[in-house]
């Protein structure tokens, strides 16, 4: 019984036994006690007209936020712990109005928000929001189903299969990645989850062949530009840290993984009795959008019986444009392929799309196997149904780590339908053109240098120190990053390439226009001038 029930006991003291029992029953059933009834106008758990009224207010609030988003500092300027000083130390006893909450969002929450949808946001990679994505998210929240198996909401499972087949068609993926073949697509929360589940599938597949005791001999390969999510997946999957090979890259290959280096590493490991089993290649690395040579790498993995995963979390979106599709040439060699629709495909977070060549490999690893002992049933039978047991349907709970899952395909479906292929291609091309424009601005200023080739909408660059002070280059660029971000006028991030501190300018916010790129460049130039003069 909760706090309300304890209060009910106090109210009931002194009453006759029958009345006391009635009050306590009301407390348990309705969560309120005598003297604390639901008042006229209080928000009900669900009511169509109250939802309509308050949702209108919320939509107006969000629309005003987007209308005025350029007025906020892009990077939050608060100090750690700021919010605890502004909010009460306990929840309210009585309901507050939505307007009071929204006033607090405006005054207390927004100062602590880094505005990822700002047109002046150029850090990390984008996390797109859109009208279509927002509407899909709203509808999903309204339906609020938990679609872990087909029977829990057949439309959720079947729409996901159909929409991911649509997207696979736009990317011209091999037939076996379609739901009509041996594989299929599934929406994960993030690329980190995607690489984890396929690594587990690959691990279990090889261990069924060589025996569970060989897990200490399994080796994973990737470039040193691969996202750190792979290392976390290895840690969770029980792969020994010393068996995670992050092969060195440099500017000679534009920071792409060298097939020769991979071959050499695999040959060495096989010679000492280890078992190569998994390669993660990247199309559009986090640091510099390097593209690993899929075709050559795929041939190596195939000849060594390895699982080949391709992470195109950021750049995969661009491959719906014919002129960028060549970056995933060789995908026919892959066992799995992942892209984040929530990065650069106008689909609100979270929506990470994973395709697998063989769905059974994934299911065999992640299926909740019903193991019954004399004392306990480990898996509830109510998660199964006749269609599942007859293998007539897909149960996505067996394609992911959690049991429960949201109706995420709705928003991707709405994005594809409300924008269409042509508009999505124009959207991506516009960002790439804006990045090209920024790259040209950098190239025209002799004080700056483009550090890595631009392939998509990311420009890696640095400010150059005077010739006699080259040892301070890293500090100079770090100081420039801090100076620019502290203005609140824009937000950029950094990486390290060949030991050099490098600035990243990633175009991808839905509201970004050429004027925002020009204004950002002006701030960078002004702050660089001040720093160079102080040397």
Short mmCIF file of C-alpha atoms in Angstrom, two decimals:
data_model
loop_
_atom_site.label_atom_id
_atom_site.label_comp_id
_atom_site.label_asym_id
_atom_site.label_seq_id
_atom_site.Cartn_x
_atom_site.Cartn_y
_atom_site.Cartn_z
CA UNK A 1 0.00 0.00 0.00
CA UNK A 2 1.39 3.47 -0.93
CA UNK A 3 1.46 6.80 0.94
CA UNK A 4 -2.18 7.51 0.03
CA UNK A 5 -3.24 4.28 1.70
CA UNK A 6 -1.44 5.23 4.93
CA UNK A 7 -3.23 8.60 4.92
CA UNK A 8 -6.48 6.68 4.41
CA UNK A 9 -5.81 4.70 7.57
CA UNK A 10 -5.49 7.93 9.56
CA UNK A 11 -8.79 9.29 8.18
CA UNK A 12 -10.48 6.03 8.96
CA UNK A 13 -9.51 6.07 12.63
CA UNK A 14 -12.52 6.42 14.89
CA UNK A 15 -15.01 5.37 12.21
CA UNK A 16 -17.11 2.31 12.59
CA UNK A 17 -15.56 -0.82 11.16
CA UNK A 18 -17.79 -0.92 8.09
CA UNK A 19 -17.07 2.70 7.08
CA UNK A 20 -13.37 2.23 7.74
CA UNK A 21 -13.30 -0.76 5.38
CA UNK A 22 -15.13 1.27 2.68
CA UNK A 23 -12.60 4.12 2.89
CA UNK A 24 -9.63 1.76 2.65
CA UNK A 25 -11.19 0.03 -0.35
CA UNK A 26 -11.59 3.42 -2.04
CA UNK A 27 -7.93 4.19 -1.33
CA UNK A 28 -6.70 0.97 -2.88
CA UNK A 29 -9.02 1.22 -5.88
CA UNK A 30 -8.74 4.93 -6.63
CA UNK A 31 -5.60 6.18 -4.93
CA UNK A 32 -7.40 8.95 -2.99
CA UNK A 33 -8.66 9.27 0.57
CA UNK A 34 -11.60 11.05 2.17
CA UNK A 35 -11.01 14.79 2.23
CA UNK A 36 -8.78 14.49 -0.84
CA UNK A 37 -11.22 13.72 -3.64
CA UNK A 38 -10.41 14.46 -7.28
CA UNK A 39 -11.44 18.07 -7.76
CA UNK A 40 -13.22 19.52 -10.75
CA UNK A 41 -10.63 20.31 -13.41
CA UNK A 42 -7.95 17.95 -12.06
CA UNK A 43 -6.20 15.92 -14.75
CA UNK A 44 -7.66 12.44 -15.10
CA UNK A 45 -5.51 9.42 -15.98
CA UNK A 46 -7.10 9.49 -19.43
CA UNK A 47 -9.92 11.55 -20.85
CA UNK A 48 -10.38 12.35 -24.54
CA UNK A 49 -11.39 15.99 -24.07
CA UNK A 50 -8.71 16.75 -21.49
CA UNK A 51 -6.17 15.14 -23.80
CA UNK A 52 -7.37 17.29 -26.70
CA UNK A 53 -7.14 20.50 -24.64
CA UNK A 54 -3.74 19.83 -23.09
CA UNK A 55 -2.20 18.33 -26.23
CA UNK A 56 -3.13 21.52 -28.13
CA UNK A 57 -1.28 23.53 -25.47
CA UNK A 58 1.73 21.23 -25.69
CA UNK A 59 1.88 21.40 -29.48
CA UNK A 60 1.71 25.20 -29.31
CA UNK A 61 4.52 25.20 -26.76
CA UNK A 62 6.72 22.96 -28.94
CA UNK A 63 5.96 24.97 -32.09
CA UNK A 64 6.95 28.18 -30.26
CA UNK A 65 10.14 26.45 -29.13
CA UNK A 66 11.10 25.74 -32.75
CA UNK A 67 10.07 29.23 -33.81
CA UNK A 68 12.42 30.76 -31.23
CA UNK A 69 15.12 28.09 -31.10
CA UNK A 70 17.79 30.42 -32.51
CA UNK A 71 17.44 32.62 -29.42
CA UNK A 72 18.85 29.92 -27.13
CA UNK A 73 22.57 29.25 -26.59
CA UNK A 74 23.16 26.11 -28.65
CA UNK A 75 25.38 24.50 -26.00
CA UNK A 76 23.97 24.68 -22.50
CA UNK A 77 25.99 27.09 -20.37
CA UNK A 78 24.91 25.83 -16.92
CA UNK A 79 27.12 24.32 -14.22
CA UNK A 80 26.73 20.78 -12.83
CA UNK A 81 24.00 20.57 -10.19
CA UNK A 82 22.23 23.75 -11.31
CA UNK A 83 18.78 22.16 -11.48
CA UNK A 84 18.66 20.81 -7.91
CA UNK A 85 18.85 24.40 -6.66
CA UNK A 86 15.81 25.37 -8.72
CA UNK A 87 13.39 22.51 -8.08
CA UNK A 88 11.69 21.42 -4.81
CA UNK A 89 13.17 18.47 -2.94
CA UNK A 90 9.94 16.46 -3.12
CA UNK A 91 7.01 15.91 -5.47
CA UNK A 92 3.81 17.94 -4.94
CA UNK A 93 0.93 16.51 -2.90
CA UNK A 94 -1.73 18.17 -5.05
CA UNK A 95 -1.83 18.41 -8.84
CA UNK A 96 -0.27 21.43 -10.51
CA UNK A 97 -1.41 23.00 -13.77
CA UNK A 98 0.18 22.22 -17.12
CA UNK A 99 0.93 25.92 -17.51
CA UNK A 100 2.94 25.90 -14.26
CA UNK A 101 4.95 22.95 -15.56
CA UNK A 102 5.57 24.59 -18.95
CA UNK A 103 6.65 27.81 -17.19
CA UNK A 104 9.23 25.76 -15.30
CA UNK A 105 10.39 24.11 -18.53
CA UNK A 106 10.93 27.56 -20.04
CA UNK A 107 12.68 29.04 -17.01
CA UNK A 108 14.50 26.07 -15.50
CA UNK A 109 14.80 23.18 -17.98
CA UNK A 110 15.63 24.99 -21.23
CA UNK A 111 18.78 26.64 -19.78
CA UNK A 112 20.12 23.11 -19.18
CA UNK A 113 19.27 21.85 -22.67
CA UNK A 114 21.78 21.59 -25.49
CA UNK A 115 19.61 22.31 -28.50
CA UNK A 116 20.30 19.52 -30.98
CA UNK A 117 17.65 20.83 -33.37
CA UNK A 118 19.15 24.34 -33.50
CA UNK A 119 20.22 25.44 -37.00
CA UNK A 120 23.55 26.37 -35.39
CA UNK A 121 24.19 22.86 -34.08
CA UNK A 122 27.22 21.39 -35.89
CA UNK A 123 28.58 18.97 -33.26
CA UNK A 124 28.87 15.16 -33.21
CA UNK A 125 26.36 13.97 -35.81
CA UNK A 126 22.80 15.25 -36.21
CA UNK A 127 19.81 13.78 -34.40
CA UNK A 128 17.01 14.78 -36.72
CA UNK A 129 13.55 15.81 -35.69
CA UNK A 130 10.82 16.50 -38.23
CA UNK A 131 7.12 17.22 -38.42
CA UNK A 132 6.45 13.75 -39.82
CA UNK A 133 8.68 12.09 -37.21
CA UNK A 134 7.03 14.08 -34.42
CA UNK A 135 3.54 13.13 -35.60
CA UNK A 136 4.53 9.47 -35.77
CA UNK A 137 6.00 9.65 -32.28
CA UNK A 138 2.81 11.30 -31.01
CA UNK A 139 0.65 8.59 -32.55
CA UNK A 140 2.87 5.85 -31.14
CA UNK A 141 2.59 7.40 -27.66
CA UNK A 142 -1.17 7.62 -28.08
CA UNK A 143 -1.57 3.95 -28.99
CA UNK A 144 1.06 3.00 -26.39
CA UNK A 145 1.28 -0.70 -27.12
CA UNK A 146 4.10 -3.06 -26.14
CA UNK A 147 4.73 -5.06 -29.29
CA UNK A 148 7.08 -7.78 -28.14
CA UNK A 149 5.36 -10.46 -30.23
CA UNK A 150 3.06 -10.56 -33.24
CA UNK A 151 -0.04 -11.30 -31.17
CA UNK A 152 0.45 -8.26 -28.91
CA UNK A 153 -0.25 -6.00 -31.91
CA UNK A 154 -0.03 -7.63 -35.34
CA UNK A 155 0.06 -4.25 -37.11
CA UNK A 156 3.21 -3.21 -35.25
CA UNK A 157 5.17 -6.28 -36.34
CA UNK A 158 3.88 -6.30 -39.89
CA UNK A 159 4.33 -2.57 -40.48
CA UNK A 160 7.92 -2.81 -39.27
CA UNK A 161 8.64 -5.61 -41.73
CA UNK A 162 7.03 -3.71 -44.61
CA UNK A 163 8.66 -0.34 -43.86
CA UNK A 164 12.11 -1.87 -43.50
CA UNK A 165 11.62 -3.64 -46.82
CA UNK A 166 10.73 -0.23 -48.32
CA UNK A 167 13.93 1.26 -46.94
CA UNK A 168 16.00 -1.73 -48.05
CA UNK A 169 14.66 -1.15 -51.56
CA UNK A 170 15.67 2.53 -51.46
CA UNK A 171 19.19 1.46 -50.46
CA UNK A 172 19.24 -1.32 -53.08
CA UNK A 173 20.20 -3.91 -50.48
CA UNK A 174 20.55 -7.59 -51.45
CA UNK A 175 17.35 -9.66 -51.53
CA UNK A 176 18.34 -11.71 -48.49
CA UNK A 177 18.02 -8.61 -46.27
CA UNK A 178 14.30 -8.46 -47.05
CA UNK A 179 11.63 -10.02 -44.84
CA UNK A 180 10.60 -12.19 -47.80
CA UNK A 181 13.99 -13.92 -47.74
CA UNK A 182 16.05 -15.68 -45.09
CA UNK A 183 16.89 -12.48 -43.25
CA UNK A 184 15.01 -9.26 -42.61
CA UNK A 185 15.06 -5.95 -40.80
CA UNK A 186 14.39 -4.91 -37.22
CA UNK A 187 14.35 -1.53 -35.48
CA UNK A 188 16.75 -1.32 -32.55
CA UNK A 189 17.14 1.61 -30.17
CA UNK A 190 20.67 2.56 -31.23
CA UNK A 191 23.60 1.34 -33.32
CA UNK A 192 25.17 0.20 -30.04
CA UNK A 193 22.32 -2.28 -29.58
CA UNK A 194 22.58 -3.33 -33.22
CA UNK A 195 26.27 -4.22 -33.04
CA UNK A 196 25.73 -6.00 -29.73
CA UNK A 197 22.99 -8.32 -30.97
CA UNK A 198 24.84 -9.29 -34.15
CA UNK A 199 28.06 -9.87 -32.22
CA UNK A 200 26.15 -12.19 -29.88
CA UNK A 201 24.66 -13.98 -32.88
CA UNK A 202 28.09 -14.38 -34.46
CA UNK A 203 29.62 -15.55 -31.17
CA UNK A 204 26.99 -18.20 -30.57
CA UNK A 205 27.13 -19.37 -34.17
CA UNK A 206 30.85 -20.08 -33.99
CA UNK A 207 30.66 -21.56 -30.48
CA UNK A 208 28.07 -24.07 -31.64
CA UNK A 209 30.71 -25.26 -34.07
CA UNK A 210 33.87 -25.17 -31.90
CA UNK A 211 32.43 -25.58 -28.40
CA UNK A 212 31.62 -23.11 -25.63
CA UNK A 213 35.01 -23.50 -23.97
CA UNK A 214 36.63 -21.78 -26.95
CA UNK A 215 35.19 -18.35 -26.14
CA UNK A 216 38.62 -17.21 -24.91
CA UNK A 217 40.02 -17.80 -28.40
CA UNK A 218 37.47 -15.69 -30.31
CA UNK A 219 38.86 -12.57 -31.99
CA UNK A 220 37.04 -9.41 -33.18
CA UNK A 221 38.48 -7.02 -35.78
CA UNK A 222 37.83 -3.39 -36.67
CA UNK A 223 39.75 -0.22 -37.42
CA UNK A 224 40.86 2.19 -34.72
CA UNK A 225 38.24 4.58 -36.14
CA UNK A 226 35.37 2.22 -35.27
CA UNK A 227 32.86 3.49 -32.72
CA UNK A 228 33.58 2.49 -29.12
CA UNK A 229 30.20 0.73 -29.02
CA UNK A 230 32.00 -2.29 -30.50
CA UNK A 231 34.31 -2.54 -27.50
CA UNK A 232 31.34 -2.32 -25.15
CA UNK A 233 29.60 -5.08 -27.12
CA UNK A 234 32.73 -7.25 -26.78
CA UNK A 235 32.77 -6.61 -23.04
CA UNK A 236 29.11 -7.60 -22.68
CA UNK A 237 29.55 -10.59 -24.99
CA UNK A 238 32.44 -12.03 -22.99
CA UNK A 239 35.09 -11.47 -25.65
CA UNK A 240 38.44 -11.09 -23.96
CA UNK A 241 39.69 -7.48 -24.20
CA UNK A 242 43.05 -8.61 -25.59
CA UNK A 243 41.19 -10.29 -28.46
CA UNK A 244 39.59 -7.11 -29.71
CA UNK A 245 41.83 -5.97 -32.58
CA UNK A 246 41.53 -2.27 -33.45
CA UNK A 247 43.79 -2.01 -36.47
CA UNK A 248 45.67 1.22 -37.05
CA UNK A 249 44.64 3.60 -39.81
CA UNK A 250 46.23 6.76 -41.16
CA UNK A 251 45.87 9.45 -43.79
CA UNK A 252 47.35 7.22 -46.52
CA UNK A 253 44.00 5.36 -46.69
CA UNK A 254 41.90 8.37 -45.62
CA UNK A 255 41.57 6.56 -42.28
CA UNK A 256 39.86 3.53 -43.84
CA UNK A 257 40.73 -0.02 -42.77
CA UNK A 258 43.40 -1.61 -44.95
CA UNK A 259 42.46 -5.08 -46.27
CA UNK A 260 46.14 -6.03 -46.29
CA UNK A 261 46.48 -5.13 -42.62
CA UNK A 262 43.36 -7.13 -41.78
CA UNK A 263 44.63 -10.16 -43.69
CA UNK A 264 47.93 -9.97 -41.89
CA UNK A 265 46.28 -9.78 -38.46
CA UNK A 266 43.96 -12.70 -39.20
CA UNK A 267 46.82 -14.87 -40.49
CA UNK A 268 48.85 -14.18 -37.36
CA UNK A 269 45.95 -15.02 -35.03
CA UNK A 270 45.13 -18.25 -36.85
CA UNK A 271 48.78 -19.26 -36.65
CA UNK A 272 48.78 -18.97 -32.85
CA UNK A 273 45.55 -20.95 -32.45
CA UNK A 274 43.00 -18.13 -32.14
CA UNK A 275 39.63 -18.03 -33.91
CA UNK A 276 38.79 -14.93 -35.98
CA UNK A 277 34.98 -14.65 -36.00
CA UNK A 278 33.76 -11.05 -36.40
CA UNK A 279 34.65 -7.96 -38.43
CA UNK A 280 32.94 -4.59 -38.00
CA UNK A 281 33.48 -2.25 -40.96
CA UNK A 282 32.24 1.33 -41.04
CA UNK A 283 30.73 3.51 -43.75
CA UNK A 284 31.17 7.03 -42.41
CA UNK A 285 33.26 6.79 -39.24
CA UNK A 286 32.49 9.07 -36.30
CA UNK A 287 35.83 10.87 -36.47
CA UNK A 288 36.07 11.72 -40.16
CA UNK A 289 33.44 9.80 -42.21
CA UNK A 290 36.07 7.34 -43.44
CA UNK A 291 34.63 4.54 -45.56
CA UNK A 292 36.05 1.05 -45.21
CA UNK A 293 36.39 -0.94 -48.49
CA UNK A 294 33.48 -3.34 -48.07
CA UNK A 295 34.04 -5.57 -51.07
CA UNK A 296 37.68 -6.37 -50.29
CA UNK A 297 37.00 -6.79 -46.58
CA UNK A 298 33.99 -9.00 -47.27
CA UNK A 299 36.01 -11.40 -49.38
CA UNK A 300 38.49 -11.78 -46.52
CA UNK A 301 35.77 -12.52 -43.97
CA UNK A 302 34.08 -15.01 -46.27
CA UNK A 303 37.32 -16.95 -46.83
CA UNK A 304 37.84 -17.12 -43.06
CA UNK A 305 34.25 -18.02 -42.10
CA UNK A 306 33.72 -14.76 -40.20
CA UNK A 307 30.63 -12.66 -39.56
CA UNK A 308 30.83 -9.34 -41.47
CA UNK A 309 28.90 -6.42 -39.94
CA UNK A 310 28.66 -3.00 -41.62
CA UNK A 311 27.98 0.05 -39.44
CA UNK A 312 26.60 2.92 -41.53
CA UNK A 313 24.86 4.63 -38.61
CA UNK A 314 25.42 8.14 -39.96
CA UNK A 315 26.21 7.85 -43.67
CA UNK A 316 23.75 5.10 -44.55
CA UNK A 317 21.01 7.69 -45.04
CA UNK A 318 22.93 9.38 -47.87
CA UNK A 319 23.06 6.10 -49.77
CA UNK A 320 19.44 6.50 -50.90
CA UNK A 321 20.93 9.05 -53.35
CA UNK A 322 22.30 7.28 -56.45
CA UNK A 323 25.50 9.35 -56.43
CA UNK A 324 26.39 8.11 -52.92
CA UNK A 325 25.18 4.50 -53.21
CA UNK A 326 28.66 3.36 -54.28
CA UNK A 327 29.88 3.86 -50.72
CA UNK A 328 28.07 0.65 -49.75
CA UNK A 329 29.19 -1.34 -52.80
CA UNK A 330 30.17 -4.72 -51.43
CA UNK A 331 27.24 -4.83 -49.00
CA UNK A 332 26.31 -8.12 -50.68
CA UNK A 333 29.25 -9.65 -48.76
CA UNK A 334 27.83 -8.54 -45.37
CA UNK A 335 25.96 -10.62 -42.81
CA UNK A 336 24.39 -7.54 -41.22
CA UNK A 337 23.95 -3.85 -41.98
CA UNK A 338 22.90 -0.97 -39.73
CA UNK A 339 21.93 2.68 -40.20
CA UNK A 340 20.38 5.18 -37.81
CA UNK A 341 17.23 6.72 -39.27
CA UNK A 342 17.26 9.00 -36.21
CA UNK A 343 20.53 10.63 -37.21
CA UNK A 344 20.02 12.10 -40.67
CA UNK A 345 16.76 10.67 -41.98
CA UNK A 346 14.21 13.00 -40.36
CA UNK A 347 13.06 10.30 -37.94
CA UNK A 348 12.91 11.31 -34.29
CA UNK A 349 15.12 9.40 -31.85
CA UNK A 350 15.17 6.46 -31.39
CA UNK A 351 15.12 4.45 -34.61
CA UNK A 352 18.19 2.39 -35.52
CA UNK A 353 17.57 0.03 -38.42
CA UNK A 354 19.34 -3.32 -38.56
CA UNK A 355 19.16 -5.85 -41.38
CA UNK A 356 20.49 -9.41 -41.08
CA UNK A 357 21.21 -11.94 -43.80
CA UNK A 358 20.08 -14.92 -41.70
CA UNK A 359 17.38 -14.19 -39.13
CA UNK A 360 17.79 -17.64 -37.57
CA UNK A 361 21.31 -16.83 -36.41
CA UNK A 362 19.96 -13.83 -34.52
CA UNK A 363 16.94 -15.67 -33.13
CA UNK A 364 18.95 -18.69 -31.98
CA UNK A 365 21.12 -16.38 -29.90
CA UNK A 366 18.38 -14.16 -28.45
CA UNK A 367 15.36 -16.47 -28.21
CA UNK A 368 13.97 -16.91 -24.70
CA UNK A 369 14.42 -20.66 -24.52
CA UNK A 370 11.85 -22.38 -22.35
CA UNK A 371 13.87 -24.37 -19.84
CA UNK A 372 11.79 -26.01 -17.17
CA UNK A 373 13.25 -27.49 -14.02
CA UNK A 374 11.39 -29.29 -11.25
CA UNK A 375 11.23 -26.07 -9.25
CA UNK A 376 10.80 -23.25 -11.74
CA UNK A 377 9.67 -22.26 -15.22
CA UNK A 378 12.18 -19.71 -16.49
CA UNK A 379 10.12 -18.32 -19.37
CA UNK A 380 6.46 -17.26 -19.01
CA UNK A 381 4.35 -19.23 -21.46
CA UNK A 382 2.13 -16.17 -22.03
CA UNK A 383 4.83 -14.65 -24.24
CA UNK A 384 4.12 -17.36 -26.83
CA UNK A 385 1.11 -18.05 -29.04
CA UNK A 386 0.08 -20.58 -31.65
CA UNK A 387 1.23 -18.51 -34.64
CA UNK A 388 4.67 -18.14 -33.06
CA UNK A 389 5.01 -21.81 -32.30
CA UNK A 390 4.02 -22.67 -35.87
CA UNK A 391 6.70 -20.26 -37.18
CA UNK A 392 4.04 -18.34 -39.10
CA UNK A 393 5.01 -14.91 -37.80
CA UNK A 394 7.93 -12.80 -36.59
CA UNK A 395 8.28 -12.12 -32.87
CA UNK A 396 10.66 -9.19 -32.60
CA UNK A 397 11.36 -9.87 -28.93
CA UNK A 398 13.71 -12.57 -30.23
CA UNK A 399 15.65 -10.07 -32.37
CA UNK A 400 16.69 -7.73 -29.54
CA UNK A 401 17.90 -7.55 -25.93
CA UNK A 402 14.75 -6.28 -24.15
CA UNK A 403 11.38 -8.02 -24.22
CA UNK A 404 9.20 -4.93 -24.62
CA UNK A 405 9.37 -2.65 -27.64
CA UNK A 406 7.68 0.53 -28.86
CA UNK A 407 5.74 1.07 -32.09
CA UNK A 408 8.73 2.82 -33.72
CA UNK A 409 7.93 1.85 -37.28
CA UNK A 410 5.01 4.30 -37.26
CA UNK A 411 7.28 7.34 -37.38
CA UNK A 412 9.55 5.88 -40.07
CA UNK A 413 6.44 5.00 -42.10
CA UNK A 414 5.17 8.56 -41.75
CA UNK A 415 8.55 10.03 -42.72
CA UNK A 416 8.65 7.93 -45.89
CA UNK A 417 5.05 8.71 -46.79
CA UNK A 418 4.86 12.41 -45.87
CA UNK A 419 8.20 13.35 -47.48
CA UNK A 420 8.71 10.78 -50.20
CA UNK A 421 11.99 9.68 -51.76
CA UNK A 422 12.58 12.82 -53.85
CA UNK A 423 12.24 15.22 -50.92
CA UNK A 424 14.40 13.04 -48.68
CA UNK A 425 17.12 12.99 -51.34
CA UNK A 426 16.93 16.80 -51.71
CA UNK A 427 17.18 17.18 -47.95
CA UNK A 428 20.37 15.11 -47.76
CA UNK A 429 21.92 16.74 -50.83
CA UNK A 430 21.30 20.19 -49.38
CA UNK A 431 23.26 19.37 -46.23
CA UNK A 432 26.11 17.91 -48.27
CA UNK A 433 26.17 21.06 -50.41
CA UNK A 434 26.27 23.26 -47.28
CA UNK A 435 29.20 21.21 -45.97
CA UNK A 436 30.96 21.65 -49.31
CA UNK A 437 30.38 25.40 -48.99
CA UNK A 438 31.94 25.39 -45.50
CA UNK A 439 34.89 23.34 -46.80
CA UNK A 440 35.47 26.00 -49.47
CA UNK A 441 35.40 28.76 -46.84
CA UNK A 442 38.03 26.92 -44.81
CA UNK A 443 40.21 26.35 -47.88
CA UNK A 444 40.12 30.04 -48.77
CA UNK A 445 41.62 31.09 -45.41
CA UNK A 446 45.34 30.27 -45.27
CA UNK A 447 45.24 30.16 -41.48
CA UNK A 448 43.08 27.02 -41.62
CA UNK A 449 43.45 23.57 -43.13
CA UNK A 450 41.02 20.81 -44.14
CA UNK A 451 42.41 17.72 -42.40
CA UNK A 452 40.51 14.84 -44.04
CA UNK A 453 38.60 14.44 -47.30
CA UNK A 454 34.93 15.44 -47.07
CA UNK A 455 32.63 12.69 -48.31
CA UNK A 456 29.26 13.61 -46.85
CA UNK A 457 28.28 16.56 -44.64
CA UNK A 458 31.18 16.55 -42.17
CA UNK A 459 34.23 18.79 -42.52
CA UNK A 460 37.33 18.04 -40.42
CA UNK A 461 39.63 21.05 -40.12
CA UNK A 462 42.05 22.87 -37.86
CA UNK A 463 43.57 26.29 -37.36
CA UNK A 464 47.31 26.37 -38.07
CA UNK A 465 49.74 27.84 -35.53
CA UNK A 466 52.62 30.11 -36.58
CA UNK A 467 55.56 28.18 -38.03
CA UNK A 468 57.69 28.74 -34.95
CA UNK A 469 55.00 27.45 -32.57
CA UNK A 470 53.84 24.20 -34.16
CA UNK A 471 54.12 22.39 -30.83
CA UNK A 472 51.11 24.34 -29.56
CA UNK A 473 48.78 23.25 -32.41
CA UNK A 474 46.68 20.91 -30.29
CA UNK A 475 46.22 23.47 -27.52
CA UNK A 476 45.39 26.18 -30.06
CA UNK A 477 42.60 24.12 -31.58
CA UNK A 478 41.30 23.04 -28.19
CA UNK A 479 41.18 26.68 -27.12
CA UNK A 480 39.40 27.61 -30.34
CA UNK A 481 36.77 24.94 -29.72
CA UNK A 482 36.17 26.22 -26.18
CA UNK A 483 36.06 29.85 -27.28
CA UNK A 484 33.54 29.18 -30.03
CA UNK A 485 31.26 26.96 -27.97
CA UNK A 486 31.24 29.33 -24.99
CA UNK A 487 29.64 32.02 -27.15
CA UNK A 488 26.46 29.97 -27.40
CA UNK A 489 26.20 31.00 -31.05
CA UNK A 490 27.15 27.58 -32.37
CA UNK A 491 28.28 24.19 -31.15
CA UNK A 492 31.03 22.06 -32.74
CA UNK A 493 32.95 19.03 -31.50
CA UNK A 494 36.39 17.53 -32.06
CA UNK A 495 38.29 14.35 -32.78
CA UNK A 496 41.93 13.28 -32.92
CA UNK A 497 43.40 12.19 -36.27
CA UNK A 498 47.02 10.98 -36.45
CA UNK A 499 47.57 12.45 -33.01
CA UNK A 500 46.33 15.90 -34.02
CA UNK A 501 43.44 17.66 -32.30
CA UNK A 502 40.94 18.21 -35.10
CA UNK A 503 37.73 20.25 -35.23
CA UNK A 504 34.55 18.73 -36.68
CA UNK A 505 31.80 20.72 -38.42
CA UNK A 506 28.83 18.44 -39.12
CA UNK A 507 25.91 19.92 -41.08
CA UNK A 508 22.65 18.07 -40.55
CA UNK A 509 20.09 19.98 -38.48
CA UNK A 510 16.73 20.31 -40.31
CA UNK A 511 16.61 24.12 -39.90
CA UNK A 512 20.19 24.86 -41.03
CA UNK A 513 20.56 27.23 -43.99
CA UNK A 514 23.57 28.76 -45.74
CA UNK A 515 23.36 31.88 -43.56
CA UNK A 516 23.91 29.75 -40.45
CA UNK A 517 27.03 28.20 -41.98
CA UNK A 518 28.36 31.66 -42.92
CA UNK A 519 27.65 33.05 -39.45
CA UNK A 520 29.35 30.06 -37.82
CA UNK A 521 32.42 30.55 -40.02
CA UNK A 522 32.56 34.24 -39.03
CA UNK A 523 32.61 33.30 -35.33
CA UNK A 524 35.36 30.74 -35.98
CA UNK A 525 37.46 33.31 -37.85
CA UNK A 526 37.01 35.99 -35.18
CA UNK A 527 37.92 33.68 -32.32
CA UNK A 528 40.88 32.25 -34.26
CA UNK A 529 42.17 35.78 -34.93
CA UNK A 530 42.05 36.61 -31.23
CA UNK A 531 43.86 33.43 -30.26
CA UNK A 532 46.56 33.78 -32.93
CA UNK A 533 47.24 37.37 -31.88
CA UNK A 534 47.73 36.25 -28.29
CA UNK A 535 50.48 33.76 -29.18
#
